[in-house]
Each structure stands twice: as C-alpha cells, then as structure tokens.
C-alpha cells in the first residue's frame, strides 16, 4: 500500500543515492528478505497504518519497505537528529512511504517531525527510546484511541515502558524487542561493538592500539565495545555500578576501576549505560590533555556537556563530529558527535547482517502484537521464544549452517526425572 501523505524531507533529488544504499543492505539481509516475501503473500497489515521512529538510515529504510510490503501505509521519522540520512529519506519518499525527517533539525523541528508522524493516526508503532510512546501519553493523548500496540527497540525505551506499566500509565501493549535473544546477544554485543569503533575510527583517524580505553557500563553493549577495543590492541578499563557485572568484566580480563580513578588514565571514553551524568565535570577535571569522549548509550545525557562547557574558555569544531573544548588550565577535551550516539551520528550504525536479525524480530513482533493486542492488554511483553528461534534458524539457513536435533529418546530423557544415570 502506498501512502497518499506528503513527506517532509530536505532534498528529493537525493533519492538515487539513497536507493543505492537501500539496495546494498537489502542484498545483505536474507532473513528480512524472506519475511518480506511472506508478508507480501499474507498482507498481515492490510488496511492498517504503521508509524516508525528509528535511526533513519538504509537498514531502517528496508524494514519500512518490508512493513509496507505487508500491506501497511507507513510513516517514518528519525529517532536521533544526527543519525538521519537525507538521501535515504528521499528514496523512501519516492517509494511511497511518508517520511518526516531531516538531518540535524533544530530541537523544535525535530519535535514537530515526531508529532507529524503520529498525526498520520497509526494503528501500530515501532519505537526507539520510547519517543513515540511518551508523546502519545503526554502531549498527544488525543491520538491514543486507535493504537493497537507496538514494538520497542532499545534498553532505554523498555526501561521507560516498564516504568509506565508499573504506575498504570501504559495504554496499549508493547513488545520488548531489545530483550529478545536475537537482539541483545548479537545486535547489542557485536553490532554495537563494531559500529562504535567504526564511528570513532572514521571520525578521529587515530590509532587505538596501545591506548587506554574506558568503557562505562558492562551490559551487552558495553561487552561488545570492550571486546572490540581489546581486539584493536587497547588497554581496556571498565567502570560499573553493578557488582555482578563488575566481577564479570574482571573475569573477562579487563581492569575494573571507579570512574574517579578511570578518569585519570583514560584516553578514549565510551559511555554505554543509558543513564545520565556518567561523565561529569568532576571526572573531566581529572582527565588527561587530549582525552576523547563519546557516547554509545541512547540520549545525549551520559556526558554532562553543560558542566564541560562551563569549565571551558573556548569551543571549536576541529573535524566533522569533533568538538574541542579548551579548559582554563589549557587542557583540551574532545567530544564526538555532540555526545550523541557515536556509531550512528558519526557512522552508519550496525552492520547490515546484524540488523537483519533485529529488524526481522521487529517485523515479526509487529505482526504478533497486531494479532494478539486484545489478549495481551496494557503491558510490556517479551518476544515469544518461537519468533526468536524462527529468526535464528533463518539466519543459520542463510549461512548454510546445519545443526542437530534431539531424538525422541533424548527428549524423553530430558523431560523425565527418574532413571537418570
């Protein structure tokens, strides 16, 4: 179904460049290709409207086209002002998807584009960080009535959704895609791990080997960032507030320090927590001249830029996506991508093969919530294991890998408690 809505994009003439990008990722997303074929036959979203808020680059664009192939009228916006790619927006608009997104809009324009996406009156949503859900439950409650449910992409978004569910505010079901095995085990770990260093290396053009990298947070994203930093030859330090994760980082061979101590030795800093004030002015006051700060969490609040600016006597852009802050004592501190997601704002995001699994889960979860929204009710639910396994098996098949299956006798042995020897 092609939309009749008018898009709000920066430059329609960029469509050919965007189409090449989408064609490239499509060729490397075999699981999503399979789902698209099935959706085109079954039309699970026929007659429905779907609103999407995700980092708007080529892989996300292909997900939108898969949902469109399922019969939906699709409207899409970006979930981060600096990760939107204008050529991809133009290509989607040309293909009949309503696009409300531009690279680096003002805060006011960014908010209005998000709102414009919801004004298409969607039946279903795909969200990243909870922006659509939050707006629907605050300033645009008038649009709540028609929402059947949706799917959430990120850890940060799920935390917000669970808080809403806990206090009784959530008004429709949401599927926690981030908590699915085929999301956090691969997307969060290998996707974030690789794409963060793609963004940092592309932006700085500096060597990582031999330097000290401080990874703030040792969740699945932090594990990936630390692992790839180690592979690049860095000395890796991990900071944590969770004692169990701190022990895990230690057992994985990394140095574990408090942030107060890590601030003194780090040369690259990567925040991966989803929380605010992970790096504050007090930490910056202890840092080496030339320290490079980046964020791979979600919102641009992990590095306290207000405090950094107050400590500085000057600020200038020294390379694209690198801001130099000169402190009163002459030290220079560098911030990448304005403290926003370095892997998307300063790079192309996760590899296509990784997002193939994640977006396959998104597409299948959207179908699941549409078919079951009345029975699910107003709560946050997990991705059914059967969908997780379906994606994993499709991925293995695309790689030409076969695995074993249990015999009936083995299943009986595992299911019984008596007769084990």
XYZ file of C-alpha atoms in Angstrom:
421
model
C 0.000 0.000 0.000
C 1.449 3.367 -0.986
C 0.722 6.370 1.157
C -1.175 9.427 -0.014
C 0.572 11.611 2.596
C 3.138 14.274 1.715
C 6.625 13.833 3.126
C 8.735 16.470 4.854
C 12.334 15.878 3.776
C 15.353 18.002 2.941
C 16.069 17.221 -0.726
C 14.050 14.885 -3.015
C 16.828 14.944 -5.634
C 18.997 12.763 -3.334
C 16.743 9.731 -3.897
C 19.067 7.853 -6.327
C 21.913 7.873 -3.769
C 19.576 6.666 -1.058
C 18.223 3.896 -3.245
C 21.746 2.553 -3.807
C 22.266 2.396 -0.042
C 18.988 0.558 0.485
C 19.755 -1.875 -2.346
C 23.140 -2.639 -0.737
C 21.718 -3.520 2.673
C 18.848 -5.478 1.135
C 21.408 -7.710 -0.561
C 22.893 -8.456 2.888
C 19.673 -9.016 4.847
C 18.483 -12.512 3.832
C 16.261 -13.102 6.868
C 14.336 -9.888 6.305
C 14.088 -10.726 2.595
C 12.373 -13.983 3.499
C 9.937 -12.188 5.792
C 9.190 -9.646 3.071
C 8.226 -12.447 0.690
C 5.893 -13.930 3.313
C 4.386 -10.557 4.173
C 3.716 -9.842 0.501
C 1.669 -13.056 0.328
C -0.156 -12.794 3.660
C -0.596 -8.995 3.883
C -0.742 -9.026 7.723
C -1.053 -5.210 7.877
C -3.582 -4.730 5.095
C -5.611 -1.589 5.703
C -3.508 -0.521 8.698
C -1.225 2.437 9.335
C 2.196 1.966 10.928
C 4.362 4.727 12.417
C 8.094 4.081 12.833
C 10.662 6.043 14.843
C 14.148 4.595 14.397
C 17.590 5.782 13.343
C 16.712 6.621 9.780
C 19.389 5.108 7.615
C 19.406 2.384 4.965
C 18.738 -0.658 7.155
C 15.799 1.032 8.843
C 14.529 2.098 5.435
C 14.467 -1.506 4.301
C 12.485 -2.508 7.402
C 9.950 0.175 6.486
C 9.686 -1.285 2.983
C 9.143 -4.775 4.439
C 6.292 -3.475 6.608
C 4.916 -1.671 3.558
C 5.058 -4.945 1.608
C 2.808 -6.398 4.316
C 0.032 -4.042 3.245
C 0.634 -1.160 5.637
C 0.564 2.556 4.972
C 3.870 3.556 6.579
C 5.022 6.849 8.100
C 8.562 7.145 9.434
C 10.700 9.615 11.350
C 14.210 9.624 12.827
C 14.918 8.827 16.473
C 18.106 10.907 16.572
C 18.712 14.247 14.787
C 22.256 13.342 13.730
C 21.666 9.779 12.506
C 19.097 10.644 9.835
C 20.422 10.338 6.275
C 18.728 12.720 3.855
C 19.366 10.602 0.765
C 17.678 7.590 2.388
C 14.715 9.776 3.360
C 14.364 10.893 -0.257
C 14.470 7.326 -1.559
C 11.758 6.185 0.855
C 9.534 9.137 -0.005
C 9.895 8.302 -3.690
C 8.780 4.738 -2.924
C 5.528 5.884 -1.349
C 6.431 5.978 2.333
C 5.597 9.143 4.277
C 8.879 10.478 5.659
C 9.070 13.197 8.287
C 12.784 13.547 8.930
C 15.853 15.653 8.178
C 19.479 15.507 9.207
C 20.270 17.819 12.128
C 16.974 19.685 12.520
C 16.538 22.200 15.321
C 15.107 20.762 18.573
C 11.777 22.395 17.765
C 11.686 20.987 14.237
C 12.742 17.537 15.458
C 9.819 17.533 17.881
C 7.397 18.700 15.198
C 8.518 15.945 12.794
C 7.922 13.335 15.500
C 4.494 14.792 16.116
C 3.699 14.921 12.401
C 4.412 11.180 12.176
C 1.862 10.469 14.900
C -0.686 12.716 13.227
C -0.982 10.076 10.499
C -3.097 8.258 13.165
C -1.268 4.918 13.189
C -2.715 1.618 14.333
C 0.727 0.211 15.194
C 4.116 1.704 16.082
C 7.770 0.745 16.111
C 9.646 2.894 18.607
C 13.260 3.602 19.576
C 13.855 5.020 23.037
C 10.168 5.465 23.742
C 9.747 8.826 21.978
C 6.507 7.945 20.177
C 5.021 6.267 23.239
C 5.931 9.172 25.504
C 4.385 11.726 23.165
C 1.225 9.639 22.865
C 0.902 9.538 26.649
C 1.661 13.235 27.224
C 1.144 15.971 24.632
C -0.819 13.905 22.062
C -3.182 11.778 24.113
C -5.820 12.620 21.532
C -4.160 10.058 19.229
C -4.116 7.186 21.751
C -7.514 5.730 20.928
C -6.573 3.990 17.684
C -3.269 2.451 18.813
C -3.334 -1.354 18.898
C 0.237 -1.710 20.160
C 3.834 -1.715 19.068
C 7.412 -2.846 19.475
C 10.350 -1.146 21.241
C 13.938 -1.372 20.025
C 16.138 -0.263 22.913
C 17.081 -0.864 26.545
C 16.336 2.782 27.346
C 12.899 2.586 25.779
C 11.996 -0.600 27.632
C 13.008 0.942 30.951
C 10.627 3.825 30.238
C 7.847 1.442 29.190
C 8.202 -0.717 32.309
C 8.052 2.390 34.480
C 4.825 3.371 32.695
C 3.408 -0.130 33.106
C 4.293 -0.138 36.801
C 2.413 3.059 37.579
C -0.533 2.135 35.361
C 0.096 4.749 32.678
C 0.699 2.476 29.675
C -2.369 2.406 27.454
C -1.507 -0.322 24.931
C 0.713 -3.412 24.632
C 4.369 -3.101 23.660
C 6.729 -5.927 22.715
C 10.203 -5.619 24.267
C 12.247 -6.470 21.184
C 15.509 -5.422 22.858
C 15.117 -8.253 25.396
C 14.949 -10.977 22.742
C 17.944 -13.300 22.433
C 18.488 -12.493 18.755
C 18.588 -8.790 19.659
C 20.846 -8.355 22.679
C 23.182 -11.284 22.062
C 24.058 -10.094 18.562
C 22.864 -6.529 17.906
C 23.875 -5.119 21.298
C 27.132 -7.033 21.565
C 28.526 -7.479 18.054
C 26.600 -4.691 16.348
C 27.409 -2.007 18.919
C 30.910 -3.355 19.419
C 31.844 -2.994 15.766
C 29.862 0.107 14.842
C 31.111 2.180 17.800
C 34.697 1.704 16.734
C 33.753 2.230 13.085
C 32.387 5.631 14.122
C 35.289 6.558 16.408
C 37.988 5.483 13.969
C 36.350 7.122 10.966
C 35.874 10.365 12.886
C 39.228 10.671 14.681
C 41.607 8.827 12.318
C 43.719 7.995 15.391
C 45.319 4.732 16.472
C 43.647 2.747 19.243
C 46.382 0.183 19.844
C 48.385 0.818 22.997
C 45.957 3.425 24.343
C 43.698 3.181 27.370
C 40.003 2.885 26.583
C 37.473 3.384 29.378
C 34.133 1.660 28.793
C 31.445 2.949 31.124
C 28.939 0.139 31.619
C 29.303 -3.604 31.062
C 25.895 -4.613 29.765
C 25.664 -6.367 26.417
C 26.587 -3.197 24.522
C 29.491 -2.497 26.873
C 30.726 -6.070 26.483
C 30.849 -5.588 22.723
C 32.622 -2.224 22.905
C 35.220 -3.603 25.337
C 35.787 -6.747 23.272
C 36.400 -4.797 20.071
C 38.643 -2.293 21.861
C 40.719 -5.223 23.099
C 40.878 -6.574 19.560
C 42.223 -3.218 18.379
C 45.043 -3.510 20.892
C 43.777 -1.138 23.568
C 44.260 -1.392 27.309
C 40.638 -1.637 28.442
C 39.224 -0.302 31.692
C 35.598 -0.942 32.683
C 33.533 1.085 35.152
C 30.308 -0.279 36.630
C 27.690 0.282 39.326
C 26.551 -3.362 39.241
C 28.794 -5.613 41.347
C 27.978 -8.752 39.350
C 28.796 -7.118 36.016
C 31.987 -5.702 37.516
C 33.121 -9.194 38.521
C 32.233 -10.417 35.024
C 34.369 -7.685 33.454
C 37.246 -8.631 35.752
C 36.897 -12.318 34.839
C 36.849 -11.339 31.160
C 40.317 -9.886 31.636
C 39.572 -6.169 31.921
C 40.717 -3.721 34.564
C 37.809 -2.550 36.719
C 38.031 0.894 38.324
C 35.743 3.518 39.768
C 35.043 6.358 37.350
C 37.039 8.701 39.594
C 40.146 6.551 39.060
C 39.409 5.686 35.417
C 39.124 9.390 34.553
C 42.802 9.832 35.372
C 44.090 7.142 32.992
C 41.672 7.079 30.041
C 42.457 8.357 26.567
C 39.233 7.200 24.871
C 35.984 7.127 26.856
C 32.829 5.343 25.661
C 29.666 5.612 27.766
C 27.249 2.717 27.299
C 24.778 2.913 30.191
C 21.539 4.628 29.158
C 21.830 6.812 32.270
C 22.686 10.485 32.782
C 25.861 12.105 34.199
C 28.094 9.099 33.679
C 30.911 11.538 32.920
C 30.614 14.796 34.878
C 32.684 17.923 35.323
C 34.360 16.357 38.359
C 35.582 13.491 36.174
C 36.666 15.797 33.360
C 38.732 17.792 35.837
C 40.873 14.656 36.322
C 41.321 13.778 32.639
C 44.440 13.880 30.524
C 45.009 16.553 27.917
C 43.530 15.290 24.643
C 41.003 12.860 26.167
C 38.276 11.841 23.693
C 34.713 11.416 24.975
C 32.000 9.514 23.126
C 28.587 8.060 23.876
C 27.084 4.785 22.714
C 24.129 4.745 25.100
C 20.952 6.365 23.852
C 20.327 10.017 24.717
C 22.969 12.756 24.792
C 22.966 12.979 28.591
C 25.659 10.460 29.537
C 28.407 13.065 29.165
C 27.458 16.238 31.049
C 28.172 18.784 28.324
C 26.719 21.661 30.336
C 29.369 21.208 33.013
C 32.094 20.704 30.393
C 31.125 23.934 28.645
C 31.142 25.824 31.947
C 34.703 24.618 32.565
C 35.867 25.732 29.116
C 37.251 29.008 27.838
C 36.690 28.152 24.191
C 34.993 25.632 21.925
C 35.544 24.897 18.244
C 34.888 22.223 15.639
C 38.245 20.706 14.678
C 36.923 17.941 12.408
C 33.449 16.917 11.394
C 31.782 15.492 14.509
C 34.643 16.531 16.815
C 34.229 19.468 19.192
C 37.331 20.700 21.014
C 36.805 22.195 24.477
C 39.785 24.146 25.821
C 39.781 24.216 29.618
C 41.004 27.054 31.777
C 44.272 25.248 32.532
C 44.996 24.764 28.815
C 43.976 21.113 28.536
C 41.859 20.108 25.538
C 38.949 17.683 25.789
C 37.307 16.330 22.632
C 33.663 15.285 22.317
C 32.473 13.183 19.389
C 29.102 13.683 17.681
C 27.892 16.220 20.253
C 27.596 13.437 22.806
C 25.000 11.616 20.720
C 25.291 8.026 19.539
C 28.755 7.888 18.027
C 28.070 4.779 15.944
C 25.129 6.431 14.164
C 25.779 10.155 14.369
C 29.378 9.638 13.229
C 28.939 6.377 11.327
C 26.457 4.139 9.516
C 25.316 2.161 12.550
C 25.365 -1.588 12.979
C 26.359 -3.917 10.128
C 23.526 -4.975 7.833
C 23.893 -8.677 8.707
C 23.373 -7.874 12.391
C 20.362 -5.624 11.843
C 18.921 -8.346 9.631
C 18.110 -10.318 12.780
C 16.988 -7.342 14.842
C 14.658 -5.955 12.211
C 13.340 -9.435 11.451
C 12.314 -9.531 15.118
C 10.748 -6.085 14.787
C 8.676 -7.136 11.771
C 7.533 -10.404 13.349
C 6.811 -8.726 16.702
C 4.682 -6.104 14.967
C 2.644 -8.855 13.348
C 2.398 -10.668 16.708
C 1.088 -7.638 18.602
C -1.381 -6.855 15.824
C -2.803 -10.380 16.021
C -2.880 -10.516 19.835
C -3.270 -6.960 21.142
C -6.658 -7.574 22.734
C -5.482 -10.581 24.754
C -2.117 -9.036 25.686
C -3.609 -5.946 27.293
C -1.815 -2.834 28.523
C 1.581 -4.296 29.344
C 5.140 -4.846 28.163
C 5.631 -8.392 26.884
C 8.598 -10.424 25.732
C 9.133 -11.556 22.170
C 7.747 -15.117 22.039
C 10.581 -17.643 22.024
C 9.188 -19.220 18.865
C 9.813 -15.962 16.970
C 13.325 -15.689 18.398
C 14.091 -19.229 17.281
C 12.495 -18.633 13.872
C 14.889 -15.748 13.261
C 17.902 -17.751 14.456
C 17.049 -20.723 12.239
C 16.541 -18.475 9.231
C 19.911 -16.877 9.931
C 21.619 -20.274 10.083
C 19.994 -21.343 6.831
C 21.190 -18.148 5.150
C 24.717 -19.035 6.269
C 24.433 -22.621 5.035
C 24.821 -23.973 8.564
C 23.004 -27.093 9.809
C 22.577 -28.025 13.460
C 21.489 -31.210 15.225
C 18.041 -32.053 16.570
C 17.171 -34.117 19.623
C 15.891 -37.642 19.104
C 12.614 -38.670 20.749
C 14.617 -40.739 23.219
C 16.781 -37.737 24.120
C 13.709 -35.529 24.588
C 12.159 -38.166 26.854
C 15.359 -38.367 28.887
C 15.472 -34.608 29.411
C 11.777 -34.430 30.297
C 11.878 -37.189 32.924
C 13.271 -37.131 36.464
C 13.510 -40.861 37.062
C 16.013 -43.306 35.609
C 18.894 -40.847 35.112
C 22.297 -42.479 35.453
